[in-house]
Short mmCIF file of C-alpha atoms and ligand atoms in Angstrom, two decimals:
data_model
loop_
_atom_site.label_atom_id
_atom_site.label_comp_id
_atom_site.label_asym_id
_atom_site.label_seq_id
_atom_site.Cartn_x
_atom_site.Cartn_y
_atom_site.Cartn_z
CA MET A 23 208.07 -19.62 85.30
CA GLY A 24 209.69 -22.74 86.62
CA SER A 25 208.78 -26.38 86.79
CA SER A 26 207.37 -28.29 89.72
CA ILE A 27 205.41 -31.34 90.74
CA ILE A 28 202.81 -31.07 93.46
CA PHE A 29 202.06 -34.43 95.05
CA LEU A 30 198.33 -34.30 95.76
CA GLY A 31 198.70 -37.78 97.17
CA SER A 32 201.50 -40.21 97.98
CA GLY A 33 199.45 -43.32 98.77
CA GLY A 34 198.88 -46.38 96.65
CA ALA A 35 197.28 -49.80 96.95
CA ARG A 36 193.70 -50.51 97.86
CA PHE A 37 194.16 -50.60 101.62
CA VAL A 38 196.00 -47.27 101.89
CA VAL A 39 193.60 -45.59 99.46
CA ALA A 40 190.43 -47.02 101.03
CA ARG A 41 191.50 -45.75 104.45
CA GLN A 42 193.20 -42.64 103.05
CA LEU A 43 196.26 -43.36 105.20
CA ARG A 44 197.92 -41.29 102.51
CA ALA A 45 195.96 -39.20 100.01
CA SER A 46 195.44 -40.39 96.43
CA GLY A 47 195.08 -37.18 94.41
CA GLY A 48 197.88 -37.89 91.92
CA MET A 49 200.43 -35.37 90.73
CA TRP A 50 200.04 -31.85 89.39
CA PHE A 51 202.83 -31.01 86.95
CA ARG A 52 203.75 -27.44 86.04
CA PHE A 53 206.19 -26.82 83.21
CA GLY A 54 206.27 -23.05 82.80
CA SER A 55 202.64 -22.15 82.15
CA THR A 56 201.68 -25.67 81.02
CA GLN A 57 199.82 -27.68 83.65
CA ILE A 58 198.94 -31.39 83.61
CA HIS A 59 197.19 -33.44 86.26
CA VAL A 60 198.50 -37.01 86.20
CA ASP A 61 196.60 -39.93 87.75
CA PRO A 62 193.76 -38.18 89.59
CA GLY A 63 192.76 -40.85 92.10
CA PRO A 64 189.99 -40.56 94.70
CA GLY A 65 189.98 -37.10 96.28
CA ALA A 66 192.04 -35.46 93.53
CA LEU A 67 189.68 -32.55 92.98
CA VAL A 68 189.39 -31.78 96.69
CA ARG A 69 193.15 -32.08 97.21
CA ALA A 70 193.82 -29.79 94.22
CA LEU A 71 191.47 -27.07 95.44
CA SER A 72 192.57 -27.34 99.08
CA HIS A 73 196.28 -27.19 98.28
CA VAL A 74 197.92 -23.94 99.42
CA PRO A 75 197.95 -22.07 97.08
CA PRO A 76 195.15 -23.92 95.25
CA CYS A 77 195.69 -25.75 91.99
CA ASN A 78 193.07 -24.42 89.60
CA PRO A 79 191.56 -27.14 87.34
CA ARG A 80 190.26 -24.48 84.93
CA GLU A 81 193.89 -23.70 84.10
CA LEU A 82 194.75 -27.32 83.28
CA ASP A 83 196.01 -28.02 79.78
CA ALA A 84 195.64 -31.78 80.14
CA ILE A 85 194.71 -34.71 82.33
CA ALA A 86 196.76 -37.89 81.88
CA LEU A 87 196.18 -41.42 83.15
CA SER A 88 198.97 -43.98 83.35
CA HIS A 89 196.26 -46.64 83.70
CA LYS A 90 192.65 -47.03 84.69
CA HIS A 91 192.90 -48.55 88.16
CA LEU A 92 190.80 -46.63 90.67
CA ASP A 93 193.74 -45.21 92.66
CA HIS A 94 194.82 -43.47 89.41
CA SER A 95 191.50 -42.58 87.84
CA GLY A 96 188.82 -42.32 90.55
CA ASP A 97 188.38 -38.57 90.07
CA VAL A 98 189.02 -38.33 86.32
CA ASN A 99 185.42 -37.41 85.51
CA ALA A 100 185.29 -34.82 88.33
CA LEU A 101 188.52 -33.30 87.01
CA ILE A 102 187.25 -33.20 83.42
CA GLU A 103 184.17 -31.32 84.57
CA ALA A 104 186.31 -28.95 86.62
CA MET A 105 188.76 -28.39 83.73
CA THR A 106 185.91 -27.56 81.38
CA SER A 107 183.89 -25.36 83.77
CA GLY A 108 181.23 -28.01 84.21
CA GLY A 109 181.29 -28.85 80.53
CA PHE A 110 180.37 -25.33 79.44
CA ARG A 111 183.83 -24.57 78.10
CA ARG A 112 185.05 -27.33 75.80
CA ARG A 113 188.81 -27.41 76.24
CA GLY A 114 191.85 -29.40 77.33
CA THR A 115 193.39 -32.73 76.42
CA LEU A 116 192.84 -36.15 77.93
CA LEU A 117 195.62 -38.71 77.53
CA ALA A 118 194.86 -42.28 78.60
CA PRO A 119 195.54 -45.85 77.51
CA ALA A 120 193.03 -47.10 74.96
CA ASP A 121 191.45 -49.53 77.44
CA ALA A 122 190.32 -46.61 79.62
CA PHE A 123 187.63 -46.13 76.95
CA ASP A 124 186.63 -49.77 76.36
CA ASP A 125 183.76 -51.85 77.82
CA GLU A 126 185.08 -51.34 81.33
CA HIS A 127 185.74 -47.65 80.71
CA VAL A 128 186.52 -45.23 83.50
CA VAL A 129 185.95 -42.07 81.48
CA LEU A 130 182.22 -41.48 81.13
CA PRO A 131 180.98 -40.82 77.58
CA TYR A 132 179.26 -37.62 78.65
CA THR A 133 182.35 -36.04 80.23
CA LEU A 134 184.47 -37.15 77.29
CA ARG A 135 182.44 -34.81 75.08
CA PHE A 136 183.62 -31.83 77.16
CA VAL A 137 187.27 -32.48 76.31
CA GLU A 138 188.65 -30.78 73.23
CA ARG A 139 191.16 -33.50 72.37
CA VAL A 140 191.49 -37.15 73.36
CA GLU A 141 194.70 -39.13 72.90
CA ARG A 142 194.41 -42.91 73.19
CA LEU A 143 197.90 -43.82 74.31
CA THR A 144 199.82 -46.75 72.88
CA ALA A 145 203.19 -48.22 73.86
CA SER A 146 206.44 -46.33 73.13
CA SER A 147 204.62 -43.56 71.29
CA GLY A 148 204.68 -39.79 71.04
CA PRO A 149 205.37 -37.00 71.05
CA TYR A 150 201.94 -35.90 72.18
CA ARG A 151 202.18 -32.13 72.34
CA VAL A 152 200.52 -30.33 75.25
CA GLY A 153 201.20 -26.61 75.51
CA ALA A 154 204.95 -26.15 75.77
CA ILE A 155 205.76 -29.80 76.43
CA GLU A 156 206.07 -33.10 74.62
CA VAL A 157 204.85 -36.34 76.19
CA PHE A 158 206.13 -39.78 75.22
CA THR A 159 204.94 -43.15 76.55
CA SER A 160 207.11 -45.97 77.87
CA MET A 161 206.86 -49.57 76.78
CA ARG A 162 203.83 -51.36 78.19
CA HIS A 163 204.14 -52.22 81.87
CA VAL A 164 203.35 -55.68 83.25
CA HIS A 165 200.17 -54.82 85.13
CA ALA A 166 196.57 -56.09 85.09
CA VAL A 167 195.37 -53.31 82.76
CA GLU A 168 197.00 -51.30 79.95
CA THR A 169 199.67 -49.23 81.71
CA TYR A 170 202.28 -46.80 80.38
CA GLY A 171 204.94 -44.66 81.95
CA LEU A 172 205.06 -41.03 80.84
CA HIS A 173 208.11 -39.06 79.74
CA PHE A 174 207.80 -35.27 79.73
CA VAL A 175 210.19 -33.04 77.82
CA TYR A 176 210.12 -29.30 78.41
CA ASP A 177 212.74 -26.81 77.33
CA GLY A 178 215.61 -29.29 77.63
CA LEU A 179 214.32 -30.68 80.93
CA ARG A 180 213.36 -34.35 81.07
CA VAL A 181 211.00 -35.76 83.67
CA SER A 182 209.80 -39.37 83.69
CA TYR A 183 207.04 -41.04 85.67
CA LEU A 184 207.23 -44.79 86.24
CA PRO A 185 203.78 -45.95 87.40
CA CYS A 186 202.69 -49.32 88.76
CA GLY A 187 203.82 -52.64 87.33
CA ARG A 188 205.93 -55.71 87.85
CA TYR A 189 209.72 -55.60 87.47
CA PHE A 190 211.05 -57.22 84.32
CA ASP A 191 214.31 -57.20 82.39
CA GLY A 192 214.30 -54.20 80.10
CA LEU A 193 212.11 -51.98 82.28
CA ALA A 194 215.00 -49.87 83.59
CA ALA A 195 216.67 -49.71 80.17
CA ASP A 196 213.48 -48.33 78.64
CA TYR A 197 213.48 -45.45 81.15
CA ALA A 198 217.26 -44.97 80.97
CA ALA A 199 216.92 -44.41 77.21
CA HIS A 200 214.92 -41.24 77.94
CA ARG A 201 217.75 -39.92 80.17
CA PRO A 202 215.44 -38.32 82.75
CA ASP A 203 216.71 -35.52 84.98
CA VAL A 204 213.90 -36.40 87.37
CA LEU A 205 212.40 -39.88 87.77
CA VAL A 206 209.25 -40.43 89.83
CA VAL A 207 208.82 -44.09 90.75
CA ASN A 208 205.74 -45.73 92.22
CA VAL A 209 206.88 -48.19 94.84
CA LEU A 210 203.93 -49.86 96.40
CA ARG A 211 205.41 -52.86 98.16
CA PHE A 212 208.33 -53.17 100.51
CA ALA A 213 208.95 -56.89 99.99
CA ASP A 214 207.02 -59.32 97.86
CA GLN A 215 204.85 -61.75 99.79
CA MET A 216 202.04 -61.96 97.25
CA ASN A 217 203.92 -62.00 93.96
CA ALA A 218 201.93 -58.95 92.84
CA ASP A 219 202.26 -56.84 89.70
CA HIS A 220 204.05 -54.06 91.54
CA LEU A 221 207.60 -52.93 92.19
CA THR A 222 209.06 -53.80 95.57
CA TRP A 223 211.59 -51.55 97.25
CA GLN A 224 214.41 -53.77 95.94
CA ASP A 225 213.05 -53.49 92.39
CA ALA A 226 212.69 -49.73 92.69
CA ARG A 227 216.28 -49.24 93.88
CA ARG A 228 217.49 -51.43 91.05
CA VAL A 229 215.65 -49.25 88.51
CA VAL A 230 216.99 -46.00 89.99
CA ALA A 231 220.53 -47.39 90.12
CA GLU A 232 220.33 -48.27 86.43
CA VAL A 233 218.53 -45.15 85.17
CA ARG A 234 220.60 -42.78 87.33
CA PRO A 235 218.45 -39.66 87.13
CA LYS A 236 219.74 -36.50 88.84
CA VAL A 237 216.75 -36.67 91.17
CA ALA A 238 214.66 -39.72 92.09
CA VAL A 239 211.33 -39.40 93.87
CA PHE A 240 209.42 -42.33 95.33
CA SER A 241 205.67 -42.24 95.85
CA HIS A 242 202.47 -44.34 95.79
CA PHE A 243 203.27 -46.22 98.99
CA GLY A 244 201.40 -49.24 100.30
CA THR A 245 201.11 -50.15 103.98
CA LYS A 246 204.34 -52.09 104.31
CA MET A 247 206.33 -49.37 102.53
CA LEU A 248 204.90 -46.78 104.93
CA GLU A 249 205.87 -48.99 107.87
CA ALA A 250 209.40 -49.24 106.47
CA ASP A 251 209.76 -45.43 106.71
CA PRO A 252 210.20 -44.07 103.16
CA PRO A 253 212.29 -40.97 104.15
CA ARG A 254 214.82 -43.24 105.90
CA LEU A 255 214.98 -45.57 102.88
CA ALA A 256 215.42 -42.58 100.57
CA GLU A 257 218.27 -41.22 102.67
CA GLN A 258 220.05 -44.58 102.66
CA LEU A 259 219.73 -44.90 98.89
CA GLU A 260 220.93 -41.32 98.39
CA ASP A 261 224.16 -42.16 100.26
CA GLU A 262 224.51 -45.43 98.43
CA LEU A 263 224.04 -44.11 94.87
CA GLY A 264 225.30 -40.56 95.26
CA LEU A 265 222.26 -38.97 93.69
CA ARG A 266 219.36 -37.03 95.15
CA VAL A 267 216.59 -39.34 96.44
CA ILE A 268 213.33 -38.07 97.89
CA ALA A 269 210.32 -39.80 99.47
CA ALA A 270 207.15 -37.92 98.56
CA TYR A 271 204.46 -37.08 101.09
CA ASP A 272 201.01 -35.55 100.74
CA ASP A 273 201.22 -31.94 99.47
CA TYR A 274 204.97 -32.22 98.89
CA VAL A 275 206.10 -29.77 96.20
CA LEU A 276 209.12 -30.78 94.18
CA ASP A 277 210.76 -27.63 92.85
CA ILE A 278 212.32 -29.26 89.79
CA ASP A 279 214.61 -26.38 88.79
CA THR A 280 216.10 -26.06 92.26
CA GLU A 281 216.59 -29.79 92.82
CA VAL A 282 218.08 -30.43 89.38
CA ALA A 283 220.40 -27.41 89.67
CA ALA A 284 221.56 -28.59 93.11
CA ALA A 285 222.30 -32.04 91.72
CA LEU A 286 224.57 -30.81 88.94
ZN1 LIG B 321 198.35 -47.80 91.77
ZN1 LIG B 322 197.36 -50.30 89.11
#
């Protein structure tokens, strides 16, 4: 069995998510028979079940949150119930930053009891073993809440996910150190008018140019990024850097084996 990422949503930011201009269901990773749902935002359960063919939450090995903002965690409790057959089958792993369980928790205490194993993520830690894969965290991102990137290693294949956060010196180097074959980057803003804790398109290209994965995928677009036409931007960057660059869209399936093999 191969590896793939199903984008159950490619939208980010409050405005896009509130209007569902793009869906916000997060990403469904398959590494062989190991399956992990990452960042199940609002609508994640519906998007998983309505994908063709459906993603089956009862087959999930883990649910992982990069951070607790709503566009990444809105459906986490619904997914936990679905993964555990309504709580009747205690199973699966939940990986989330420690503050997802604090006073302003997003994981409800009652659904937490349905999960077999809970990993409270800390910076630059791991491996956390899930099925056939190992998960490592990045250094802490500069974002309003505790936020970590996730590095997945499976059978020699390396896939990294760079979630939301502000650009800072050392961010790209931290990801480059994991030598990802595939790098998924959340790029919410096109240009910075509000000085927000998010990557702009310029920041995102800088990171990809420094990390130089075989395949880069952009997702989690805000309004201005959508207006700037992500597929066009991806194509330009692909020519510029000489590596495969893809703009995700709702229900896009990244066939990791095929894309990485083509990039060799
Ligand atoms: Zn976000
Ligand atoms: Zn956020």
